[in-house]
Amino acid sequence: MCAVIDTSVFFDLQGDEARSKAESDSLLADWLQPDLELCITNEIFKVINSIDDSKQRNGKRQLADTFTQLPYNQKDFQTACRALTKVLLSTQVTINKSDLSQLAIAIASDAPFFLTRNSQILAIADAINEEFNLSILSPTSLIVKLDYLHEYINYQPVRLAGTGITRQRVHKFDQVRFLSETFLVGAKGEKLSNFQGRLGYIIANPDKFKCYIILQSEKNPLALIAYHTHKNHELNVPIFRVRSGPLEETLARHLIFWFISLSVRENLPFTRITEPYLDHTILSGIQDDAFFKVKDGYLNANLAVAVTATELSDYLTTLANRSQDYNFCLKIADTLKTDKLTTAVKTTLDVERILWPAKIIDADLPTIIIPIQAEWAKELFDEDLANQLLWRSETDLALKRELVYYRSHRGNGGLKPGVVGRILWYVSYNKKYCGTGKVRACSRLDEVVVNKPKNLHQQFRRLGVYELEDLMKLTKTDPNKKLMALRFSDTELFKNPIDLAEIQEILGKRLTLQSPLRISQEQFTIIYRECTQN
């Protein structure tokens, strides 16, 4: 979002008056930087050039060079000047020529915000907004608006994986009693007062903790979770409770994976679960995800790296030196030193599973780019696509981490029974969705099965989005024609999906990606690093 700062705000940024400087300097706060771009007009350089003190003049010029200078059309500028003059006459407000020029440039460039501390300009803010759709604000007013917007977004319900289940931030104290009574683990001797106190403390410190309730409907809470990231290297989960019911196991495993994925997005190499009253469903899930028992809970290493086996071993050894709790990294580091590791497919996949989303780039793992229609991708693994639509994905399936995709067993790019490795998902272009026509995700390929449609449907119906009639369409209603089922898991959605042109450039050939394509280790490394770079 572009906000034009005028001379009154610009000169405050290196000014001496404490009050005004503090107000303007607040625009440079770290939390604003991802959303706000401060811009200037060329009028500021004219004011700077009029400064007699050469040292001060040079300092201001260097500061001005760090901001974006707004481009504008001279004809639009002249039109804006004439229109502004009429507004000033009608409101009987007087401003100098320099201020008039800055406003006219902001209008000519279609900037949404103009920031000033000039009381005369602020006095005609409504009139200018009505005439030109330019919002004139003081720095403090803009920050208050942005803070409100951040809070509004933070506390809005978010659909889980495009389903009807939502994740909603807990921030009201009047929810403490209801939530503590709903999620109390009385069977294990937990006292209500203790849980209320712990939950109340977490809600009272939103700057340190994020607490969410998972809801199937307003009256049907499914889970209560809380986490914080204020400990070096770790995302910590002090509350993790899932109510018993049909979705209990699926939701628990989905949330475990969500915590790990969140750690990765926050560039934290460890996820620690310190909930003292874990039920057997969650315990089973975290054990399957290779969490190691430590003194205050369970710890998992989640390393967002794509490196050689030797480099990964060295990195794990470095991590182990940071804390005694991280000693389990040494065992994995030793495994990576095995001479034949890079050719031992199953062992390599096990290490990548334990350290997800880590990738061992010198491992001899089959990697296949597989094209998939956006309609199927949104149902199986791509919640970003699913959330673009108003209607919901099938709840149980969308939350699963292990899934199956069906396709013809011909033109298979080397896919056949017995092959395991990695899948890069290329979501074919579909004008209904933003972000298609790109490699959007990477999954672990766990199994390839070739069989008749009915047999495949019976074997994998709980993991696939296709019904039997869909499978029959793939075989043109021939019940004896065989299909291929790809069982895959733990899909990583990419931060920076790359399009077909970039893929063609990396692979060094023109192609359409209408069928699976096996690629080399080197090609996978380039594509993966491009898609995951910050």
Short mmCIF file of C-alpha atoms in Angstrom, two decimals:
data_model
loop_
_atom_site.label_atom_id
_atom_site.label_comp_id
_atom_site.label_asym_id
_atom_site.label_seq_id
_atom_site.Cartn_x
_atom_site.Cartn_y
_atom_site.Cartn_z
CA MET A 1 0.00 0.00 0.00
CA CYS A 2 1.40 3.33 -1.10
CA ALA A 3 1.24 6.31 1.26
CA VAL A 4 2.66 9.65 0.15
CA ILE A 5 4.45 11.60 2.87
CA ASP A 6 4.59 15.38 2.53
CA THR A 7 7.40 17.70 3.61
CA SER A 8 6.03 18.08 7.16
CA VAL A 9 6.31 14.32 7.75
CA PHE A 10 9.52 13.85 5.78
CA PHE A 11 11.46 16.51 7.70
CA ASP A 12 10.24 15.03 11.01
CA LEU A 13 12.06 11.78 10.24
CA GLN A 14 15.39 13.40 11.03
CA GLY A 15 14.00 16.25 13.07
CA ASP A 16 14.69 17.44 16.59
CA GLU A 17 11.19 18.02 17.94
CA ALA A 18 10.54 14.91 20.00
CA ARG A 19 6.76 14.79 19.74
CA SER A 20 6.43 15.23 15.97
CA LYS A 21 9.48 13.04 15.32
CA ALA A 22 7.99 10.20 17.36
CA GLU A 23 4.72 10.41 15.42
CA SER A 24 6.40 10.32 12.01
CA ASP A 25 9.06 7.78 13.01
CA SER A 26 6.29 5.36 13.96
CA LEU A 27 5.68 4.94 10.22
CA LEU A 28 9.01 3.07 10.07
CA ALA A 29 7.98 0.40 12.61
CA ASP A 30 8.92 -3.14 11.57
CA TRP A 31 5.34 -4.49 11.72
CA LEU A 32 4.23 -1.98 9.07
CA GLN A 33 6.93 -2.75 6.52
CA PRO A 34 5.28 -5.74 4.78
CA ASP A 35 2.12 -3.72 4.10
CA LEU A 36 3.17 -0.09 3.74
CA GLU A 37 5.37 1.66 1.19
CA LEU A 38 6.19 5.28 1.99
CA CYS A 39 6.52 7.44 -1.13
CA ILE A 40 7.63 11.01 -1.81
CA THR A 41 7.11 13.56 -4.58
CA ASN A 42 9.83 15.39 -6.48
CA GLU A 43 8.67 18.56 -4.69
CA ILE A 44 10.63 17.44 -1.63
CA PHE A 45 13.92 17.72 -3.54
CA LYS A 46 13.09 21.36 -4.38
CA VAL A 47 12.62 22.08 -0.67
CA ILE A 48 15.84 20.22 0.19
CA ASN A 49 17.81 22.22 -2.37
CA SER A 50 16.75 25.45 -0.65
CA ILE A 51 18.51 24.46 2.60
CA ASP A 52 21.60 26.65 3.19
CA ASP A 53 23.50 24.22 5.46
CA SER A 54 25.31 21.83 3.07
CA LYS A 55 25.68 19.05 5.66
CA GLN A 56 21.99 19.15 6.51
CA ARG A 57 21.07 19.41 2.81
CA ASN A 58 23.15 16.33 1.90
CA GLY A 59 21.70 14.36 4.82
CA LYS A 60 18.13 15.13 3.74
CA ARG A 61 18.93 14.26 0.12
CA GLN A 62 20.38 10.88 1.18
CA LEU A 63 17.25 10.20 3.24
CA ALA A 64 14.98 11.16 0.34
CA ASP A 65 16.82 8.75 -1.96
CA THR A 66 15.72 5.83 0.24
CA PHE A 67 12.04 6.41 -0.60
CA THR A 68 10.07 5.63 -3.74
CA GLN A 69 9.50 8.76 -5.84
CA LEU A 70 6.02 8.86 -7.35
CA PRO A 71 5.82 8.97 -11.16
CA TYR A 72 3.00 11.04 -12.67
CA ASN A 73 1.66 12.39 -15.95
CA GLN A 74 2.19 16.14 -16.42
CA LYS A 75 -1.23 16.63 -18.01
CA ASP A 76 -2.94 14.85 -15.10
CA PHE A 77 -0.88 16.98 -12.71
CA GLN A 78 -2.05 20.24 -14.31
CA THR A 79 -5.68 19.04 -14.21
CA ALA A 80 -5.32 18.15 -10.51
CA CYS A 81 -3.80 21.58 -9.74
CA ARG A 82 -6.78 23.39 -11.30
CA ALA A 83 -9.30 21.19 -9.51
CA LEU A 84 -7.49 21.60 -6.17
CA THR A 85 -7.50 25.38 -6.55
CA LYS A 86 -11.30 25.27 -6.87
CA VAL A 87 -11.58 23.15 -3.70
CA LEU A 88 -9.38 25.60 -1.79
CA LEU A 89 -11.52 28.52 -2.94
CA SER A 90 -14.74 26.80 -1.93
CA THR A 91 -13.39 25.88 1.52
CA GLN A 92 -11.56 29.19 2.01
CA VAL A 93 -8.39 27.38 3.05
CA THR A 94 -4.95 28.62 2.01
CA ILE A 95 -1.90 26.41 1.47
CA ASN A 96 1.44 27.24 -0.16
CA LYS A 97 2.42 26.34 -3.71
CA SER A 98 4.69 23.49 -2.61
CA ASP A 99 1.91 21.78 -0.63
CA LEU A 100 -0.48 22.26 -3.54
CA SER A 101 2.01 20.57 -5.89
CA GLN A 102 2.50 17.60 -3.56
CA LEU A 103 -1.25 17.04 -3.32
CA ALA A 104 -1.64 17.37 -7.09
CA ILE A 105 1.12 14.80 -7.72
CA ALA A 106 -0.52 12.35 -5.28
CA ILE A 107 -3.84 12.77 -7.10
CA ALA A 108 -2.24 12.49 -10.56
CA SER A 109 -0.49 9.25 -9.56
CA ASP A 110 -3.65 7.69 -8.06
CA ALA A 111 -2.04 7.26 -4.64
CA PRO A 112 -4.59 6.08 -2.02
CA PHE A 113 -3.12 7.92 1.02
CA PHE A 114 -1.47 11.27 1.67
CA LEU A 115 0.18 11.70 5.08
CA THR A 116 0.68 15.12 6.61
CA ARG A 117 0.80 16.99 9.90
CA ASN A 118 -0.18 20.26 8.16
CA SER A 119 -3.36 21.41 9.95
CA GLN A 120 -4.59 23.37 6.90
CA ILE A 121 -4.43 20.30 4.65
CA LEU A 122 -6.01 18.08 7.32
CA ALA A 123 -8.85 20.65 7.61
CA ILE A 124 -9.91 19.99 3.99
CA ALA A 125 -9.34 16.21 4.10
CA ASP A 126 -13.04 15.37 3.64
CA ALA A 127 -13.48 17.74 0.72
CA ILE A 128 -10.41 16.33 -1.07
CA ASN A 129 -11.43 12.74 -0.40
CA GLU A 130 -14.90 13.38 -1.82
CA GLU A 131 -13.53 15.11 -4.94
CA PHE A 132 -10.44 12.99 -5.68
CA ASN A 133 -10.76 9.75 -3.64
CA LEU A 134 -7.49 10.58 -1.86
CA SER A 135 -7.43 9.87 1.89
CA ILE A 136 -5.55 12.55 3.84
CA LEU A 137 -4.41 11.40 7.27
CA SER A 138 -1.93 12.20 9.99
CA PRO A 139 0.71 9.45 10.55
CA THR A 140 -1.01 8.47 13.81
CA SER A 141 -4.41 8.13 12.13
CA LEU A 142 -3.02 5.83 9.44
CA ILE A 143 -1.29 3.62 12.02
CA VAL A 144 -4.49 3.35 14.06
CA LYS A 145 -6.38 2.29 10.92
CA LEU A 146 -3.75 -0.29 9.98
CA ASP A 147 -3.61 -1.62 13.52
CA TYR A 148 -7.38 -2.04 13.52
CA LEU A 149 -7.20 -3.81 10.16
CA HIS A 150 -4.49 -6.17 11.45
CA GLU A 151 -6.56 -6.98 14.51
CA TYR A 152 -9.72 -7.45 12.41
CA ILE A 153 -7.91 -9.91 10.16
CA ASN A 154 -6.27 -11.70 13.09
CA TYR A 155 -9.60 -12.39 14.78
CA GLN A 156 -11.64 -13.39 11.74
CA PRO A 157 -12.51 -17.08 11.37
CA VAL A 158 -10.29 -18.91 8.86
CA ARG A 159 -11.47 -22.00 7.00
CA LEU A 160 -9.29 -25.07 7.57
CA ALA A 161 -8.08 -26.49 4.25
CA GLY A 162 -11.10 -25.00 2.46
CA THR A 163 -13.58 -26.95 4.62
CA GLY A 164 -16.52 -25.75 6.69
CA ILE A 165 -14.38 -26.10 9.83
CA THR A 166 -12.94 -22.77 11.01
CA ARG A 167 -10.04 -21.62 13.14
CA GLN A 168 -10.90 -18.55 15.23
CA ARG A 169 -8.66 -16.50 17.52
CA VAL A 170 -9.66 -16.50 21.20
CA HIS A 171 -9.32 -13.02 22.69
CA LYS A 172 -12.19 -12.48 25.13
CA PHE A 173 -12.00 -13.31 28.83
CA ASP A 174 -15.69 -14.23 28.90
CA GLN A 175 -14.76 -17.30 26.81
CA VAL A 176 -12.37 -18.68 29.44
CA ARG A 177 -14.97 -20.47 31.58
CA PHE A 178 -16.77 -22.09 28.63
CA LEU A 179 -13.54 -23.23 26.98
CA SER A 180 -11.94 -24.51 30.17
CA GLU A 181 -15.06 -26.51 31.03
CA THR A 182 -15.34 -27.87 27.46
CA PHE A 183 -11.71 -28.96 27.17
CA LEU A 184 -10.91 -29.88 30.79
CA VAL A 185 -9.11 -33.23 31.11
CA GLY A 186 -10.76 -34.19 34.38
CA ALA A 187 -10.17 -37.88 33.82
CA LYS A 188 -6.43 -37.28 34.26
CA GLY A 189 -6.89 -35.24 37.43
CA GLU A 190 -6.68 -31.76 35.96
CA LYS A 191 -8.29 -29.10 38.16
CA LEU A 192 -10.66 -26.61 36.55
CA SER A 193 -9.19 -23.65 38.43
CA ASN A 194 -5.67 -24.50 37.25
CA PHE A 195 -6.73 -24.79 33.62
CA GLN A 196 -8.75 -21.57 33.81
CA GLY A 197 -5.73 -19.76 35.20
CA ARG A 198 -3.41 -21.09 32.52
CA LEU A 199 -5.84 -20.32 29.71
CA GLY A 200 -6.61 -16.87 31.15
CA TYR A 201 -2.90 -15.99 31.24
CA ILE A 202 -2.47 -17.01 27.59
CA ILE A 203 -5.48 -14.95 26.44
CA ALA A 204 -4.30 -11.97 28.51
CA ASN A 205 -0.98 -11.91 26.63
CA PRO A 206 -1.86 -11.79 22.91
CA ASP A 207 1.54 -10.27 22.13
CA LYS A 208 3.18 -13.50 23.32
CA PHE A 209 0.60 -16.22 22.67
CA LYS A 210 -1.87 -17.05 19.91
CA CYS A 211 -4.85 -19.08 21.09
CA TYR A 212 -7.41 -20.59 18.70
CA ILE A 213 -10.60 -22.57 18.90
CA ILE A 214 -11.43 -24.96 16.05
CA LEU A 215 -15.16 -24.94 15.30
CA GLN A 216 -17.38 -27.12 13.15
CA SER A 217 -20.22 -24.76 13.96
CA GLU A 218 -20.74 -22.01 16.50
CA LYS A 219 -22.00 -24.55 19.02
CA ASN A 220 -19.62 -27.38 18.18
CA PRO A 221 -16.01 -26.70 19.25
CA LEU A 222 -13.66 -29.45 18.08
CA ALA A 223 -10.26 -28.36 19.39
CA LEU A 224 -8.45 -25.76 21.47
CA ILE A 225 -4.84 -24.87 20.67
CA ALA A 226 -2.29 -22.23 21.68
CA TYR A 227 1.28 -21.56 20.66
CA HIS A 228 4.07 -19.02 21.01
CA THR A 229 7.33 -18.32 19.20
CA HIS A 230 9.22 -16.21 21.73
CA LYS A 231 11.76 -18.93 22.52
CA ASN A 232 14.80 -19.06 20.25
CA HIS A 233 14.63 -21.69 17.49
CA GLU A 234 11.22 -23.08 18.57
CA LEU A 235 7.49 -22.93 18.16
CA ASN A 236 6.03 -24.02 21.50
CA VAL A 237 2.53 -25.53 21.91
CA PRO A 238 1.34 -25.27 25.56
CA ILE A 239 -2.32 -26.13 24.81
CA PHE A 240 -3.33 -28.86 22.37
CA ARG A 241 -6.71 -30.47 22.97
CA VAL A 242 -9.03 -32.24 20.53
CA ARG A 243 -12.47 -33.45 21.56
CA SER A 244 -13.42 -37.06 20.87
CA GLY A 245 -15.59 -37.63 17.82
CA PRO A 246 -15.56 -38.78 14.18
CA LEU A 247 -12.93 -36.20 13.17
CA GLU A 248 -10.70 -36.58 16.23
CA GLU A 249 -7.79 -38.49 14.68
CA THR A 250 -7.88 -36.69 11.32
CA LEU A 251 -8.05 -33.26 12.98
CA ALA A 252 -5.31 -34.07 15.50
CA ARG A 253 -2.89 -35.14 12.76
CA HIS A 254 -3.85 -32.15 10.63
CA LEU A 255 -3.08 -29.78 13.50
CA ILE A 256 0.26 -31.46 14.25
CA PHE A 257 1.23 -30.89 10.61
CA TRP A 258 -0.11 -27.32 10.81
CA PHE A 259 2.15 -26.58 13.81
CA ILE A 260 5.17 -27.99 11.96
CA SER A 261 4.31 -26.01 8.83
CA LEU A 262 3.93 -22.87 10.93
CA SER A 263 7.38 -23.42 12.44
CA VAL A 264 8.79 -23.67 8.94
CA ARG A 265 7.07 -20.42 7.86
CA GLU A 266 8.51 -18.70 10.94
CA ASN A 267 12.00 -20.02 10.11
CA LEU A 268 12.14 -21.98 13.37
CA PRO A 269 13.91 -25.37 13.20
CA PHE A 270 12.01 -27.00 16.10
CA THR A 271 8.42 -27.60 17.23
CA ARG A 272 7.93 -28.36 20.93
CA ILE A 273 4.62 -29.62 22.35
CA THR A 274 4.39 -28.98 26.10
CA GLU A 275 0.68 -29.67 26.63
CA PRO A 276 0.72 -31.73 29.89
CA TYR A 277 -2.53 -33.62 29.22
CA LEU A 278 -2.08 -35.09 25.73
CA ASP A 279 -4.67 -37.74 24.85
CA HIS A 280 -3.76 -41.02 23.16
CA THR A 281 -4.84 -39.80 19.68
CA ILE A 282 -2.44 -36.85 19.75
CA LEU A 283 0.32 -38.96 21.31
CA SER A 284 -0.02 -41.48 18.51
CA GLY A 285 0.16 -38.70 15.93
CA ILE A 286 3.23 -36.98 17.33
CA GLN A 287 5.04 -40.29 17.65
CA ASP A 288 4.31 -41.05 13.99
CA ASP A 289 5.71 -37.62 13.16
CA ALA A 290 8.99 -38.46 14.89
CA PHE A 291 8.65 -36.16 17.90
CA PHE A 292 11.24 -37.09 20.51
CA LYS A 293 10.43 -37.23 24.23
CA VAL A 294 12.14 -34.50 26.25
CA LYS A 295 11.82 -33.44 29.88
CA ASP A 296 8.86 -31.06 29.38
CA GLY A 297 7.10 -32.65 26.41
CA TYR A 298 7.88 -33.66 22.84
CA LEU A 299 10.28 -32.11 20.33
CA ASN A 300 10.46 -32.30 16.55
CA ALA A 301 13.08 -30.96 14.12
CA ASN A 302 11.58 -29.35 11.02
CA LEU A 303 14.31 -28.06 8.76
CA ALA A 304 13.51 -25.86 5.76
CA VAL A 305 16.66 -26.74 3.83
CA ALA A 306 17.57 -28.39 0.54
CA VAL A 307 21.16 -29.55 0.95
CA THR A 308 23.43 -32.58 0.52
CA ALA A 309 23.48 -35.38 3.07
CA THR A 310 26.85 -34.18 4.39
CA GLU A 311 25.66 -30.59 4.73
CA LEU A 312 22.50 -31.73 6.51
CA SER A 313 24.56 -33.85 8.91
CA ASP A 314 26.76 -30.85 9.74
CA TYR A 315 23.72 -28.62 10.26
CA LEU A 316 22.13 -31.13 12.65
CA THR A 317 25.37 -31.34 14.63
CA THR A 318 25.41 -27.54 14.93
CA LEU A 319 21.80 -27.53 16.15
CA ALA A 320 22.56 -30.24 18.73
CA ASN A 321 25.21 -28.00 20.29
CA ARG A 322 22.62 -25.31 21.08
CA SER A 323 20.76 -27.30 23.73
CA GLN A 324 20.88 -30.67 25.45
CA ASP A 325 17.26 -31.19 24.33
CA TYR A 326 18.48 -31.21 20.73
CA ASN A 327 20.82 -34.17 21.23
CA PHE A 328 18.48 -36.39 19.20
CA CYS A 329 19.78 -34.50 16.14
CA LEU A 330 23.12 -36.26 16.57
CA LYS A 331 21.51 -39.67 15.96
CA ILE A 332 20.04 -38.44 12.69
CA ALA A 333 23.36 -36.78 11.79
CA ASP A 334 25.11 -40.14 12.21
CA THR A 335 22.57 -41.82 9.93
CA LEU A 336 23.33 -39.24 7.23
CA LYS A 337 27.03 -40.15 7.33
CA THR A 338 26.30 -43.65 6.00
CA ASP A 339 28.23 -44.12 2.75
CA LYS A 340 25.28 -45.60 0.83
CA LEU A 341 22.61 -43.25 2.16
CA THR A 342 22.17 -41.30 -1.05
CA THR A 343 21.37 -44.51 -2.93
CA ALA A 344 19.21 -46.01 -0.16
CA VAL A 345 15.81 -44.67 -1.22
CA LYS A 346 13.75 -45.85 1.77
CA THR A 347 16.26 -44.59 4.36
CA THR A 348 16.51 -41.23 2.60
CA LEU A 349 12.72 -40.87 2.52
CA ASP A 350 12.57 -41.75 6.23
CA VAL A 351 15.09 -39.00 7.05
CA GLU A 352 13.17 -36.49 4.93
CA ARG A 353 9.95 -37.52 6.69
CA ILE A 354 11.50 -37.06 10.15
CA LEU A 355 12.99 -33.66 9.25
CA TRP A 356 10.18 -32.47 6.93
CA PRO A 357 10.39 -30.35 4.81
CA ALA A 358 14.15 -31.00 4.52
CA LYS A 359 15.32 -32.30 1.14
CA ILE A 360 18.53 -34.27 0.56
CA ILE A 361 19.49 -33.06 -2.89
CA ASP A 362 22.21 -35.63 -3.66
CA ALA A 363 19.90 -38.54 -2.87
CA ASP A 364 19.01 -40.84 -5.74
CA LEU A 365 15.26 -40.34 -5.28
CA PRO A 366 12.90 -40.55 -8.24
CA THR A 367 11.25 -37.16 -8.68
CA ILE A 368 8.29 -36.75 -11.02
CA ILE A 369 6.41 -33.63 -12.08
CA ILE A 370 2.75 -34.64 -12.22
CA PRO A 371 0.06 -32.45 -13.85
CA ILE A 372 -3.22 -32.18 -11.95
CA GLN A 373 -6.42 -30.24 -12.62
CA ALA A 374 -7.14 -27.38 -10.22
CA GLU A 375 -10.49 -28.97 -9.28
CA TRP A 376 -8.74 -32.06 -7.94
CA ALA A 377 -5.80 -30.16 -6.43
CA LYS A 378 -8.11 -28.02 -4.29
CA GLU A 379 -9.87 -31.13 -2.96
CA LEU A 380 -6.71 -33.08 -2.23
CA PHE A 381 -4.00 -30.73 -0.98
CA ASP A 382 -4.18 -27.09 -2.14
CA GLU A 383 -6.06 -25.11 0.51
CA ASP A 384 -5.09 -21.83 -1.16
CA LEU A 385 -7.12 -22.84 -4.21
CA ALA A 386 -9.93 -24.25 -2.06
CA ASN A 387 -10.27 -21.00 -0.12
CA GLN A 388 -10.80 -19.06 -3.36
CA LEU A 389 -14.26 -20.63 -3.64
CA LEU A 390 -17.35 -20.03 -1.54
CA TRP A 391 -18.35 -23.67 -1.42
CA ARG A 392 -16.48 -26.03 0.83
CA SER A 393 -14.24 -29.02 0.32
CA GLU A 394 -15.20 -32.39 1.74
CA THR A 395 -14.21 -32.04 5.40
CA ASP A 396 -12.65 -35.40 6.23
CA LEU A 397 -10.68 -35.67 3.00
CA ALA A 398 -9.35 -32.10 2.94
CA LEU A 399 -7.85 -32.48 6.43
CA LYS A 400 -6.04 -35.72 5.65
CA ARG A 401 -2.27 -35.74 5.18
CA GLU A 402 -2.16 -39.06 3.32
CA LEU A 403 -4.12 -39.10 0.06
CA VAL A 404 -4.46 -40.85 -3.28
CA TYR A 405 -4.55 -39.48 -6.81
CA TYR A 406 -5.65 -41.59 -9.77
CA ARG A 407 -4.49 -41.36 -13.37
CA SER A 408 -3.90 -43.43 -16.47
CA HIS A 409 -1.02 -45.88 -16.14
CA ARG A 410 0.20 -44.98 -19.64
CA GLY A 411 2.58 -42.10 -20.37
CA ASN A 412 3.63 -42.37 -16.75
CA GLY A 413 7.09 -40.77 -16.68
CA GLY A 414 8.63 -43.81 -15.01
CA LEU A 415 5.87 -44.32 -12.43
CA LYS A 416 5.25 -47.99 -11.71
CA PRO A 417 4.59 -50.28 -8.74
CA GLY A 418 7.53 -50.23 -6.35
CA VAL A 419 8.56 -46.65 -7.14
CA VAL A 420 8.71 -44.21 -4.20
CA GLY A 421 10.17 -40.73 -4.13
CA ARG A 422 8.93 -37.17 -4.57
CA ILE A 423 6.13 -35.54 -6.51
CA LEU A 424 6.16 -31.97 -7.80
CA TRP A 425 2.56 -30.98 -8.52
CA TYR A 426 1.95 -28.86 -11.62
CA VAL A 427 -1.57 -27.43 -11.36
CA SER A 428 -2.84 -26.91 -14.92
CA TYR A 429 -4.11 -23.47 -15.89
CA ASN A 430 -7.73 -22.77 -15.01
CA LYS A 431 -9.11 -19.23 -15.38
CA LYS A 432 -11.48 -19.81 -12.43
CA TYR A 433 -8.51 -19.86 -10.03
CA CYS A 434 -5.64 -17.48 -9.31
CA GLY A 435 -2.18 -19.02 -9.35
CA THR A 436 -2.74 -21.97 -11.68
CA GLY A 437 -0.47 -22.99 -14.56
CA LYS A 438 2.34 -23.41 -12.02
CA VAL A 439 4.27 -25.94 -9.93
CA ARG A 440 2.52 -25.32 -6.60
CA ALA A 441 3.49 -28.12 -4.21
CA CYS A 442 5.76 -31.03 -3.34
CA SER A 443 4.66 -34.34 -1.79
CA ARG A 444 6.27 -37.57 -0.71
CA LEU A 445 5.32 -40.42 -3.06
CA ASP A 446 4.66 -43.41 -0.81
CA GLU A 447 3.24 -46.04 -3.17
CA VAL A 448 2.22 -46.71 -6.78
CA VAL A 449 -0.54 -49.27 -7.42
CA VAL A 450 -1.91 -50.37 -10.80
CA ASN A 451 -5.25 -52.22 -10.85
CA LYS A 452 -8.82 -52.21 -12.12
CA PRO A 453 -11.03 -49.23 -11.16
CA LYS A 454 -13.23 -51.18 -8.75
CA ASN A 455 -10.28 -52.71 -6.92
CA LEU A 456 -8.50 -49.36 -6.58
CA HIS A 457 -11.67 -47.68 -5.31
CA GLN A 458 -12.17 -50.36 -2.67
CA GLN A 459 -8.54 -50.14 -1.55
CA PHE A 460 -8.22 -46.34 -1.40
CA ARG A 461 -11.75 -44.91 -1.14
CA ARG A 462 -10.98 -43.28 2.24
CA LEU A 463 -7.98 -41.44 0.75
CA GLY A 464 -9.23 -40.28 -2.65
CA VAL A 465 -11.59 -37.65 -3.98
CA TYR A 466 -12.66 -39.76 -6.99
CA GLU A 467 -15.82 -41.84 -6.81
CA LEU A 468 -16.02 -45.11 -8.74
CA GLU A 469 -17.90 -43.38 -11.58
CA ASP A 470 -15.01 -40.90 -11.89
CA LEU A 471 -12.55 -43.77 -12.20
CA MET A 472 -14.74 -45.42 -14.81
CA LYS A 473 -14.65 -42.22 -16.87
CA LEU A 474 -10.84 -42.46 -16.91
CA THR A 475 -11.11 -45.95 -18.42
CA LYS A 476 -13.94 -44.92 -20.79
CA THR A 477 -16.32 -47.20 -18.83
CA ASP A 478 -14.14 -50.28 -19.36
CA PRO A 479 -14.17 -52.09 -15.96
CA ASN A 480 -11.16 -54.23 -16.92
CA LYS A 481 -8.91 -51.40 -18.04
CA LYS A 482 -6.27 -50.69 -15.42
CA LEU A 483 -5.56 -47.37 -13.73
CA MET A 484 -2.73 -46.08 -11.57
CA ALA A 485 -3.18 -44.92 -7.97
CA LEU A 486 -0.52 -42.67 -6.42
CA ARG A 487 -0.53 -42.67 -2.63
CA PHE A 488 1.20 -39.52 -1.37
CA SER A 489 1.57 -37.59 1.89
CA ASP A 490 2.79 -34.47 3.71
CA THR A 491 2.35 -31.96 0.91
CA GLU A 492 4.32 -28.73 1.11
CA LEU A 493 2.61 -25.76 -0.55
CA PHE A 494 5.16 -23.46 -2.13
CA LYS A 495 5.64 -19.78 -1.24
CA ASN A 496 6.67 -18.91 -4.80
CA PRO A 497 5.07 -21.24 -7.36
CA ILE A 498 6.83 -21.07 -10.73
CA ASP A 499 5.10 -21.12 -14.10
CA LEU A 500 5.56 -23.28 -17.18
CA ALA A 501 7.98 -20.86 -18.88
CA GLU A 502 10.34 -21.01 -15.89
CA ILE A 503 10.10 -24.80 -15.79
CA GLN A 504 10.91 -25.01 -19.51
CA GLU A 505 13.94 -22.79 -18.96
CA ILE A 506 15.19 -24.97 -16.06
CA LEU A 507 14.63 -28.21 -17.98
CA GLY A 508 16.10 -26.76 -21.18
CA LYS A 509 13.25 -27.83 -23.44
CA ARG A 510 9.75 -26.84 -24.49
CA LEU A 511 7.00 -29.05 -23.10
CA THR A 512 3.31 -28.87 -22.16
CA LEU A 513 3.27 -31.04 -18.99
CA GLN A 514 0.21 -33.05 -19.95
CA SER A 515 1.64 -36.27 -18.50
CA PRO A 516 4.10 -37.16 -15.70
CA LEU A 517 7.72 -36.20 -16.31
CA ARG A 518 10.70 -37.56 -14.41
CA ILE A 519 13.44 -35.00 -13.73
CA SER A 520 17.01 -35.20 -12.48
CA GLN A 521 18.32 -34.44 -8.99
CA GLU A 522 19.85 -31.21 -10.27
CA GLN A 523 16.62 -30.08 -11.95
CA PHE A 524 14.60 -30.87 -8.82
CA THR A 525 17.02 -28.84 -6.67
CA ILE A 526 16.71 -25.75 -8.90
CA ILE A 527 12.91 -25.95 -9.08
CA TYR A 528 12.50 -26.61 -5.35
CA ARG A 529 14.82 -23.78 -4.31
CA GLU A 530 13.08 -21.35 -6.70
CA CYS A 531 9.68 -22.28 -5.27
CA THR A 532 10.69 -22.04 -1.61
CA GLN A 533 12.98 -19.00 -1.57
CA ASN A 534 11.94 -16.12 0.70
#
